[in-house]
Amino acid sequence: SPQQLLLLTEPPPAAAPVVVQAPVSSQVRCYHAGNMDVPDFTYYRRSAVKDPTAKSSETAQDRMAFSYVMAGGFGLGGAYGAKALVNQFISSWSASQDVLALAKIEIKLADIPEGKNMTFKWRGKPLFIRHRTAQEIEVENAVDPATLRDPQTDSERVQEAEWLVILGVCTHLGCVPIANAGEFGGYYCPCHGSHYDASGRIRKGPAPLNLEVPYYEFPEEGLLVVG
């Protein structure tokens, strides 16, 4: 019958879910009931704060002193660390050891015969060392500075009359002049025709200034240090 067919097509009712509850202890431990063990930190406390009946104002000075000492210690350590960090950062900007090694050059003057000019490399530039003769010294001292484009006496450009120390870089466009050449017997730049005398002073041509004289000294006899 239709009623029997309807009953046969209806799905069976779903089974009720089974809920499993974890066992709950009925024993409750409360601090106020006195049944909980509390660790004792008395050993780690300072003597000034062990008495619960004492007023905090009575021990304030001791606690403040301790706080100041700790703050000062941390501040001093932080300042020292910051100083070391800044020094390390600044030192990273300084020149390396190989660059510092080229900052100065020592030259044995006995290796340069009289009347000759020798070229050395210093800081990536040519360095001219000229052992001047007595005649060259006399000629350069006789030049009137008022007639020069870049007025300088010979004595202003040398520490010892027989030794001329200059950079071999033309002041016009940076070429390297030729020693013992030119109309004045000193240096000649073939690029644009600048003539320098035996004191490194510009005498003719487009160069505006004399050849540069670097810092140098004679720490002992027969030894020249440039830089």
Coordinates of N, CA and C in Angstrom, one line a residue:
S1 N 0.8 -1.2 0.0 CA 0.0 0.0 0.0 C 0.9 1.2 0.0
P2 N 0.3 2.5 -0.3 CA 1.1 3.7 -0.3 C 1.7 4.0 1.1
Q3 N 1.0 3.7 2.1 CA 1.6 4.0 3.5 C 2.8 3.1 3.8
Q4 N 2.7 1.8 3.4 CA 3.8 0.9 3.6 C 5.0 1.4 2.8
L5 N 4.8 1.8 1.5 CA 5.9 2.3 0.7 C 6.6 3.5 1.3
L6 N 5.8 4.5 1.8 CA 6.4 5.7 2.5 C 7.2 5.3 3.6
L7 N 6.8 4.3 4.4 CA 7.6 3.9 5.6 C 8.9 3.2 5.2
L8 N 8.8 2.5 4.0 CA 10.0 1.8 3.6 C 11.0 2.8 3.1
T9 N 10.6 4.0 2.5 CA 11.6 4.9 1.9 C 12.1 5.9 2.9
E10 N 11.5 6.1 4.1 CA 12.1 7.0 5.0 C 13.4 6.5 5.7
P11 N 14.4 7.3 5.8 CA 15.6 6.8 6.4 C 15.5 6.6 7.9
P12 N 16.2 5.7 8.4 CA 16.1 5.4 9.9 C 16.6 6.6 10.7
P13 N 16.1 6.8 11.8 CA 16.5 7.9 12.7 C 17.9 7.8 13.1
A14 N 18.7 9.0 13.1 CA 20.1 9.0 13.5 C 20.3 8.7 15.0
A15 N 21.4 8.0 15.2 CA 21.7 7.7 16.6 C 22.1 8.9 17.4
A16 N 21.8 9.1 18.6 CA 22.2 10.2 19.4 C 23.7 10.2 19.7
P17 N 24.4 11.4 19.6 CA 25.9 11.4 19.8 C 26.3 11.0 21.2
V18 N 27.4 10.4 21.3 CA 27.9 9.9 22.6 C 28.9 11.0 23.1
V19 N 28.6 11.6 24.2 CA 29.5 12.6 24.8 C 30.3 12.0 25.9
V20 N 31.6 12.1 25.8 CA 32.5 11.6 26.8 C 33.1 12.7 27.6
Q21 N 32.9 12.8 28.8 CA 33.4 13.9 29.7 C 34.6 13.4 30.5
A22 N 35.6 14.3 30.5 CA 36.8 13.9 31.3 C 36.5 14.0 32.7
P23 N 37.1 13.1 33.5 CA 36.8 13.1 34.9 C 37.3 14.4 35.5
V24 N 36.5 15.0 36.3 CA 36.9 16.3 37.0 C 37.1 16.0 38.5
S25 N 38.2 16.5 39.0 CA 38.5 16.2 40.4 C 37.6 17.2 41.2
S26 N 37.1 16.7 42.2 CA 36.3 17.5 43.1 C 37.1 18.2 44.2
Q27 N 38.4 17.9 44.2 CA 39.3 18.5 45.2 C 39.8 19.9 44.7
V28 N 39.6 21.0 45.4 CA 40.0 22.3 45.0 C 41.0 22.8 46.0
R29 N 42.2 23.3 45.5 CA 43.2 23.8 46.4 C 43.1 25.3 46.3
C30 N 42.9 25.9 47.4 CA 42.8 27.4 47.5 C 43.9 27.9 48.4
Y31 N 44.5 29.0 48.0 CA 45.6 29.6 48.8 C 45.1 30.1 50.1
H32 N 43.9 30.7 50.2 CA 43.4 31.2 51.4 C 43.0 30.1 52.4
A33 N 42.8 28.9 51.9 CA 42.5 27.8 52.8 C 43.7 27.2 53.5
G34 N 44.9 27.6 53.0 CA 46.1 27.1 53.7 C 46.5 25.7 53.2
N35 N 46.0 25.2 52.1 CA 46.4 23.9 51.6 C 47.3 23.9 50.4
M36 N 47.9 25.1 50.1 CA 48.8 25.2 49.0 C 50.2 25.6 49.5
D37 N 51.2 24.9 49.0 CA 52.6 25.2 49.4 C 53.1 26.4 48.6
V38 N 53.6 27.4 49.2 CA 54.1 28.6 48.6 C 55.6 28.6 48.8
P39 N 56.4 28.7 47.7 CA 57.9 28.7 47.9 C 58.3 29.9 48.7
D40 N 59.4 29.7 49.4 CA 60.0 30.7 50.3 C 61.1 31.4 49.6
F41 N 61.0 32.7 49.3 CA 62.1 33.4 48.7 C 62.9 34.3 49.7
T42 N 62.8 34.0 50.9 CA 63.4 34.8 51.9 C 64.9 34.9 51.7
Y43 N 65.5 33.8 51.3 CA 67.0 33.8 51.1 C 67.4 34.8 50.1
Y44 N 66.5 35.1 49.1 CA 66.9 36.0 48.0 C 66.6 37.4 48.3
R45 N 65.9 37.7 49.3 CA 65.4 39.0 49.6 C 66.5 39.8 50.4
R46 N 66.6 41.1 50.3 CA 67.5 41.9 51.0 C 67.1 42.0 52.5
S47 N 68.0 42.2 53.3 CA 67.7 42.2 54.8 C 66.8 43.4 55.1
A48 N 66.8 44.5 54.3 CA 66.1 45.6 54.7 C 64.6 45.4 54.4
V49 N 64.2 44.4 53.6 CA 62.8 44.3 53.2 C 62.2 42.9 53.8
K50 N 62.9 42.3 54.7 CA 62.4 41.0 55.2 C 61.3 41.2 56.3
D51 N 61.3 42.3 56.9 CA 60.4 42.5 58.0 C 59.1 43.1 57.4
P52 N 58.0 42.3 57.4 CA 56.7 42.8 56.9 C 56.1 43.9 57.6
T53 N 56.5 44.2 58.9 CA 55.9 45.2 59.7 C 56.6 46.5 59.5
A54 N 57.8 46.5 58.9 CA 58.6 47.7 58.8 C 58.0 48.7 57.7
K55 N 58.2 49.9 57.9 CA 57.7 50.9 57.0 C 58.7 51.0 55.8
S56 N 58.1 51.2 54.6 CA 59.0 51.3 53.5 C 59.9 52.6 53.5
S57 N 59.4 53.6 54.1 CA 60.2 54.9 54.2 C 61.5 54.7 55.0
E58 N 61.5 53.7 55.9 CA 62.7 53.5 56.7 C 63.8 52.9 55.9
T59 N 63.5 52.2 54.9 CA 64.5 51.5 54.1 C 64.6 52.1 52.7
A60 N 64.0 53.3 52.5 CA 64.0 53.9 51.2 C 65.4 54.3 50.8
Q61 N 66.2 54.8 51.7 CA 67.5 55.3 51.3 C 68.4 54.1 50.8
D62 N 68.3 53.0 51.5 CA 69.1 51.8 51.1 C 68.7 51.3 49.7
R63 N 67.4 51.3 49.5 CA 66.9 50.8 48.2 C 67.2 51.7 47.1
M64 N 67.1 53.0 47.4 CA 67.5 54.0 46.3 C 68.9 54.0 46.0
A65 N 69.8 53.8 47.0 CA 71.2 53.7 46.8 C 71.5 52.5 45.9
F66 N 70.9 51.4 46.2 CA 71.1 50.2 45.3 C 70.6 50.4 43.9
S67 N 69.5 51.1 43.7 CA 69.0 51.4 42.4 C 69.9 52.4 41.6
Y68 N 70.5 53.3 42.4 CA 71.4 54.3 41.7 C 72.7 53.6 41.3
V69 N 73.2 52.7 42.2 CA 74.4 51.9 41.8 C 74.2 51.1 40.6
M70 N 73.0 50.4 40.5 CA 72.7 49.6 39.3 C 72.6 50.4 38.1
A71 N 71.8 51.5 38.2 CA 71.6 52.4 37.1 C 72.9 53.0 36.6
G72 N 73.8 53.4 37.5 CA 75.1 53.9 37.1 C 76.0 52.9 36.5
G73 N 75.9 51.7 37.0 CA 76.7 50.6 36.4 C 76.3 50.3 35.0
F74 N 74.9 50.2 34.8 CA 74.4 49.9 33.4 C 74.8 51.1 32.5
G75 N 74.7 52.3 33.0 CA 75.0 53.5 32.2 C 76.4 53.5 31.8
L76 N 77.3 53.2 32.7 CA 78.7 53.2 32.4 C 79.1 52.1 31.4
G77 N 78.5 50.9 31.6 CA 78.7 49.9 30.6 C 78.2 50.2 29.2
G78 N 77.0 50.9 29.2 CA 76.4 51.3 27.9 C 77.3 52.3 27.2
A79 N 77.8 53.3 28.0 CA 78.7 54.3 27.4 C 80.0 53.7 26.9
Y80 N 80.6 52.8 27.6 CA 81.8 52.1 27.1 C 81.5 51.3 25.8
G81 N 80.4 50.6 25.8 CA 80.1 49.9 24.6 C 79.8 50.8 23.4
A82 N 79.1 51.9 23.6 CA 78.9 52.9 22.6 C 80.2 53.5 22.1
K83 N 81.1 53.8 23.0 CA 82.4 54.3 22.6 C 83.2 53.4 21.7
A84 N 83.2 52.1 22.1 CA 83.9 51.1 21.3 C 83.3 50.9 20.0
L85 N 82.0 51.0 19.9 CA 81.3 50.9 18.6 C 81.6 52.1 17.7
V86 N 81.6 53.3 18.3 CA 81.9 54.5 17.4 C 83.4 54.4 17.0
N87 N 84.3 54.0 17.9 CA 85.7 53.9 17.5 C 85.9 52.9 16.3
Q88 N 85.2 51.8 16.4 CA 85.3 50.8 15.4 C 84.7 51.3 14.1
F89 N 83.6 52.1 14.2 CA 83.0 52.6 12.9 C 83.9 53.7 12.3
I90 N 84.5 54.5 13.1 CA 85.4 55.6 12.6 C 86.7 55.0 12.0
S91 N 87.2 54.0 12.7 CA 88.5 53.4 12.2 C 88.3 52.7 10.9
S92 N 87.0 52.3 10.6 CA 86.8 51.6 9.3 C 86.9 52.6 8.1
W93 N 86.8 53.9 8.4 CA 87.0 54.9 7.4 C 88.5 55.3 7.1
S94 N 89.3 54.9 8.0 CA 90.8 55.3 7.9 C 91.4 54.5 6.8
A95 N 92.6 55.0 6.4 CA 93.3 54.3 5.3 C 93.8 53.0 5.7
S96 N 93.9 52.0 4.8 CA 94.4 50.7 5.0 C 95.9 50.7 5.2
Q97 N 96.5 49.6 5.7 CA 97.9 49.6 5.9 C 98.7 49.8 4.7
D98 N 98.3 49.2 3.6 CA 99.0 49.3 2.3 C 99.0 50.8 1.8
V99 N 97.9 51.5 2.1 CA 97.9 52.9 1.7 C 98.8 53.8 2.6
L100 N 98.8 53.5 3.9 CA 99.6 54.2 4.8 C 101.1 53.9 4.5
A101 N 101.4 52.8 4.1 CA 102.8 52.5 3.7 C 103.3 53.3 2.6
L102 N 102.4 53.7 1.7 CA 102.8 54.6 0.6 C 102.8 56.1 0.9
A103 N 102.3 56.4 2.1 CA 102.1 57.8 2.5 C 103.5 58.5 2.6
K104 N 104.5 57.8 3.0 CA 105.9 58.3 3.1 C 106.8 57.5 2.2
I105 N 107.9 58.2 1.8 CA 108.9 57.5 1.0 C 110.3 58.0 1.5
E106 N 111.2 57.0 1.8 CA 112.5 57.4 2.2 C 113.5 57.2 1.0
I107 N 114.3 58.1 0.8 CA 115.3 58.1 -0.3 C 116.7 58.4 0.2
K108 N 117.6 57.5 -0.2 CA 119.0 57.7 0.1 C 119.6 58.6 -0.9
L109 N 120.0 59.7 -0.5 CA 120.6 60.8 -1.4 C 121.9 60.4 -2.0
A110 N 122.6 59.5 -1.4 CA 123.9 59.0 -2.0 C 123.7 58.3 -3.3
D111 N 122.5 57.9 -3.6 CA 122.2 57.2 -4.9 C 122.0 58.1 -6.0
I112 N 121.9 59.4 -5.8 CA 121.6 60.4 -6.8 C 122.9 61.2 -7.1
P113 N 123.6 61.0 -8.2 CA 124.8 61.8 -8.5 C 124.5 63.3 -8.7
E114 N 125.5 64.1 -8.6 CA 125.4 65.5 -8.8 C 125.0 65.8 -10.2
G115 N 124.1 66.7 -10.4 CA 123.7 67.1 -11.8 C 122.6 66.2 -12.4
K116 N 122.2 65.2 -11.6 CA 121.2 64.3 -12.2 C 119.8 64.5 -11.5
N117 N 118.8 64.0 -12.2 CA 117.4 64.1 -11.6 C 116.9 62.6 -11.6
M118 N 116.4 62.2 -10.5 CA 115.8 60.9 -10.4 C 114.3 61.0 -10.1
T119 N 113.6 60.0 -10.7 CA 112.1 60.0 -10.5 C 111.7 58.8 -9.7
F120 N 110.8 59.1 -8.7 CA 110.3 58.1 -7.8 C 108.7 58.2 -7.9
K121 N 108.1 57.1 -7.5 CA 106.6 57.1 -7.4 C 106.2 57.3 -6.0
W122 N 105.4 58.3 -5.8 CA 104.9 58.6 -4.4 C 103.5 59.0 -4.5
R123 N 102.6 58.2 -3.8 CA 101.2 58.5 -3.8 C 100.6 58.5 -5.2
G124 N 101.1 57.6 -6.0 CA 100.6 57.5 -7.4 C 101.1 58.7 -8.3
K125 N 102.0 59.5 -7.9 CA 102.5 60.6 -8.7 C 104.0 60.5 -8.8
P126 N 104.5 61.1 -9.9 CA 106.0 61.1 -10.1 C 106.6 62.2 -9.2
L127 N 107.7 61.8 -8.5 CA 108.4 62.6 -7.6 C 109.8 62.9 -8.2
F128 N 110.1 64.1 -8.4 CA 111.5 64.5 -8.9 C 112.4 64.9 -7.8
I129 N 113.5 64.2 -7.7 CA 114.6 64.6 -6.8 C 115.8 65.0 -7.6
R130 N 116.2 66.3 -7.5 CA 117.3 66.8 -8.4 C 118.5 67.2 -7.5
H131 N 119.7 66.6 -7.8 CA 120.9 67.0 -7.1 C 121.6 68.1 -7.9
R132 N 121.4 69.3 -7.5 CA 121.8 70.4 -8.3 C 123.3 70.7 -8.1
T133 N 123.8 71.2 -9.2 CA 125.3 71.6 -9.2 C 125.4 73.1 -8.6
A134 N 126.6 73.4 -8.3 CA 126.8 74.8 -7.8 C 126.4 75.8 -8.8
Q135 N 126.7 75.6 -10.1 CA 126.3 76.5 -11.1 C 124.8 76.7 -11.2
E136 N 124.0 75.6 -11.1 CA 122.6 75.7 -11.2 C 122.0 76.5 -10.0
I137 N 122.6 76.3 -8.8 CA 122.2 77.0 -7.6 C 122.4 78.5 -7.8
E138 N 123.6 78.8 -8.4 CA 123.9 80.2 -8.6 C 123.0 80.9 -9.6
V139 N 122.7 80.2 -10.7 CA 121.8 80.7 -11.7 C 120.4 81.0 -11.2
E140 N 119.9 80.0 -10.4 CA 118.5 80.1 -9.9 C 118.4 81.2 -8.8
N141 N 119.5 81.4 -8.0 CA 119.4 82.5 -7.0 C 119.5 83.9 -7.7
A142 N 120.0 83.9 -8.9 CA 120.2 85.2 -9.5 C 118.9 85.7 -10.2
V143 N 117.9 84.8 -10.3 CA 116.6 85.2 -11.0 C 115.8 86.2 -10.1
D144 N 115.3 87.2 -10.7 CA 114.5 88.2 -10.0 C 113.1 87.7 -9.9
P145 N 112.5 87.4 -8.7 CA 111.2 86.9 -8.6 C 110.1 87.8 -9.3
A146 N 110.4 89.1 -9.4 CA 109.4 90.0 -9.9 C 109.1 89.7 -11.4
T147 N 110.1 89.0 -12.1 CA 109.9 88.7 -13.5 C 109.2 87.4 -13.7
L148 N 108.8 86.7 -12.7 CA 108.2 85.4 -12.8 C 106.7 85.5 -12.8
R149 N 106.1 84.5 -13.4 CA 104.6 84.4 -13.4 C 104.1 84.1 -12.1
D150 N 104.7 83.1 -11.4 CA 104.4 82.7 -10.0 C 105.6 83.0 -9.2
P151 N 105.7 84.3 -8.6 CA 106.9 84.7 -8.0 C 107.3 83.9 -6.7
Q152 N 108.5 83.3 -6.8 CA 109.1 82.6 -5.7 C 110.6 82.7 -5.8
T153 N 111.3 82.9 -4.7 CA 112.7 82.8 -4.7 C 113.1 81.4 -4.6
D154 N 114.4 81.1 -5.0 CA 114.9 79.7 -5.0 C 114.9 79.2 -3.6
S155 N 115.3 80.1 -2.6 CA 115.4 79.7 -1.2 C 114.0 79.3 -0.6
E156 N 113.0 79.8 -1.2 CA 111.6 79.5 -0.7 C 111.2 78.1 -1.1
R157 N 111.9 77.5 -2.1 CA 111.4 76.3 -2.7 C 112.3 75.1 -2.3
V158 N 113.4 75.4 -1.6 CA 114.4 74.3 -1.2 C 114.7 74.5 0.3
Q159 N 115.0 73.4 1.0 CA 115.5 73.4 2.3 C 117.0 73.4 2.3
E160 N 117.6 72.6 1.4 CA 119.0 72.6 1.2 C 119.3 72.9 -0.3
A161 N 120.2 73.8 -0.5 CA 120.3 74.4 -1.9 C 120.6 73.3 -2.9
E162 N 121.3 72.3 -2.6 CA 121.7 71.3 -3.6 C 120.6 70.3 -3.9
W163 N 119.5 70.3 -3.1 CA 118.5 69.3 -3.3 C 117.2 70.0 -3.7
L164 N 116.6 69.7 -4.8 CA 115.3 70.1 -5.2 C 114.3 69.0 -5.2
V165 N 113.2 69.1 -4.5 CA 112.2 68.1 -4.3 C 110.9 68.7 -4.8
I166 N 110.4 68.1 -5.9 CA 109.1 68.6 -6.5 C 108.3 67.5 -7.1
L167 N 107.0 67.7 -7.3 CA 106.2 66.7 -8.0 C 106.3 66.9 -9.5
G168 N 106.4 65.8 -10.2 CA 106.6 65.9 -11.6 C 105.2 65.9 -12.3
V169 N 104.4 66.9 -12.0 CA 103.1 67.0 -12.6 C 103.0 68.5 -13.1
C170 N 102.8 68.6 -14.4 CA 102.7 70.0 -15.0 C 101.4 70.7 -14.5
T171 N 101.6 71.9 -14.1 CA 100.4 72.6 -13.5 C 99.5 73.1 -14.6
H172 N 99.7 72.8 -15.8 CA 98.8 73.2 -16.9 C 97.6 72.1 -17.0
L173 N 98.0 70.9 -17.4 CA 97.0 69.9 -17.6 C 97.4 68.6 -17.0
G174 N 98.4 68.6 -16.1 CA 98.8 67.4 -15.4 C 99.7 66.4 -16.1
C175 N 100.4 66.8 -17.2 CA 101.3 66.0 -17.9 C 102.6 65.8 -17.0
V176 N 103.5 64.9 -17.4 CA 104.7 64.7 -16.7 C 105.9 65.4 -17.5
P177 N 106.5 66.4 -17.0 CA 107.6 67.1 -17.7 C 108.8 66.2 -17.9
I178 N 109.7 66.6 -18.8 CA 110.9 65.9 -19.1 C 112.0 66.7 -18.3
A179 N 112.8 65.9 -17.6 CA 113.9 66.6 -16.8 C 115.1 66.9 -17.7
N180 N 115.8 67.9 -17.3 CA 117.0 68.4 -18.0 C 116.7 68.8 -19.4
A181 N 115.6 69.4 -19.6 CA 115.2 69.8 -21.0 C 114.5 71.2 -20.9
G182 N 114.3 71.8 -22.1 CA 113.7 73.1 -22.1 C 114.7 74.2 -22.2
E183 N 114.2 75.4 -22.4 CA 115.0 76.6 -22.6 C 115.8 77.0 -21.4
F184 N 115.4 76.6 -20.2 CA 116.0 77.1 -19.0 C 116.7 75.9 -18.2
G185 N 116.9 74.8 -18.9 CA 117.7 73.7 -18.3 C 117.1 73.0 -17.2
G186 N 115.8 73.2 -16.9 CA 115.2 72.5 -15.8 C 114.3 71.4 -16.3
Y187 N 113.0 71.7 -16.6 CA 112.0 70.7 -17.0 C 111.2 71.3 -18.2
Y188 N 110.8 70.4 -19.0 CA 110.0 70.8 -20.2 C 108.8 69.9 -20.4
C189 N 107.6 70.4 -20.5 CA 106.4 69.6 -20.8 C 106.1 69.7 -22.2
P190 N 106.3 68.6 -23.0 CA 106.1 68.6 -24.4 C 104.6 68.6 -24.8
C191 N 103.7 68.5 -23.9 CA 102.3 68.5 -24.3 C 101.8 69.8 -24.9
H192 N 102.2 70.9 -24.1 CA 101.8 72.3 -24.6 C 102.9 73.3 -24.5
G193 N 104.1 72.8 -24.3 CA 105.3 73.6 -24.3 C 105.6 74.5 -23.1
S194 N 105.4 74.0 -21.9 CA 105.7 74.7 -20.7 C 107.2 74.4 -20.3
H195 N 107.9 75.5 -20.0 CA 109.3 75.5 -19.6 C 109.5 75.8 -18.2
Y196 N 110.2 75.0 -17.4 CA 110.5 75.3 -16.0 C 112.0 75.3 -15.8
D197 N 112.4 76.1 -14.9 CA 113.9 76.2 -14.6 C 114.3 75.1 -13.6
A198 N 115.6 75.2 -13.2 CA 116.1 74.2 -12.3 C 115.6 74.3 -10.8
S199 N 114.7 75.2 -10.6 CA 114.0 75.4 -9.3 C 112.6 75.0 -9.4
G200 N 112.2 74.5 -10.6 CA 110.8 74.1 -10.8 C 109.8 75.2 -11.0
R201 N 110.3 76.4 -11.3 CA 109.5 77.6 -11.5 C 109.1 77.7 -13.0
I202 N 107.8 78.1 -13.3 CA 107.4 78.3 -14.6 C 108.0 79.5 -15.2
R203 N 108.6 79.4 -16.4 CA 109.3 80.5 -17.0 C 108.7 80.8 -18.4
K204 N 108.1 79.8 -19.0 CA 107.5 80.0 -20.4 C 106.5 79.0 -20.7
G205 N 105.4 79.4 -21.4 CA 104.4 78.4 -21.7 C 103.1 78.6 -21.0
P206 N 102.1 77.8 -21.2 CA 100.8 78.0 -20.6 C 100.6 77.7 -19.2
A207 N 101.5 77.0 -18.6 CA 101.3 76.6 -17.2 C 101.2 77.8 -16.3
P208 N 100.2 77.8 -15.4 CA 100.0 79.0 -14.5 C 100.9 79.1 -13.3
L209 N 101.3 77.9 -12.8 CA 102.0 77.9 -11.5 C 103.3 77.1 -11.6
N210 N 104.1 77.3 -10.5 CA 105.3 76.5 -10.4 C 105.0 75.1 -10.1
L211 N 106.0 74.2 -10.3 CA 105.8 72.8 -9.9 C 105.7 72.7 -8.4
E212 N 104.8 71.8 -7.9 CA 104.5 71.8 -6.5 C 105.6 71.2 -5.7
V213 N 105.9 71.7 -4.6 CA 106.9 71.2 -3.6 C 106.2 70.5 -2.5
P214 N 106.3 69.2 -2.3 CA 105.6 68.5 -1.3 C 106.3 68.7 0.1
Y215 N 105.7 68.2 1.1 CA 106.3 68.3 2.4 C 107.4 67.2 2.5
Y216 N 108.6 67.6 3.0 CA 109.7 66.7 3.1 C 110.6 67.2 4.2
E217 N 111.5 66.3 4.7 CA 112.5 66.6 5.7 C 113.7 65.8 5.6
F218 N 114.7 66.2 6.2 CA 116.0 65.5 6.3 C 116.2 65.0 7.7
P219 N 115.7 63.8 8.1 CA 115.9 63.4 9.4 C 117.3 63.1 9.9
E220 N 118.1 62.7 8.9 CA 119.6 62.5 9.2 C 120.3 62.8 7.9
E221 N 121.6 62.9 8.0 CA 122.4 63.2 6.8 C 122.4 62.1 5.8
G222 N 122.1 62.5 4.6 CA 122.1 61.5 3.5 C 120.7 60.8 3.4
L223 N 119.7 61.2 4.1 CA 118.4 60.6 4.0 C 117.3 61.6 3.9
L224 N 116.4 61.4 2.9 CA 115.3 62.3 2.6 C 114.0 61.5 2.8
V225 N 113.1 62.1 3.6 CA 111.8 61.5 3.8 C 110.7 62.5 3.3
V226 N 109.9 62.0 2.3 CA 108.9 62.8 1.7 C 107.5 62.3 2.2
G227 N 106.7 63.3 2.7 CA 105.4 62.9 3.2 C 105.3 63.1 4.7

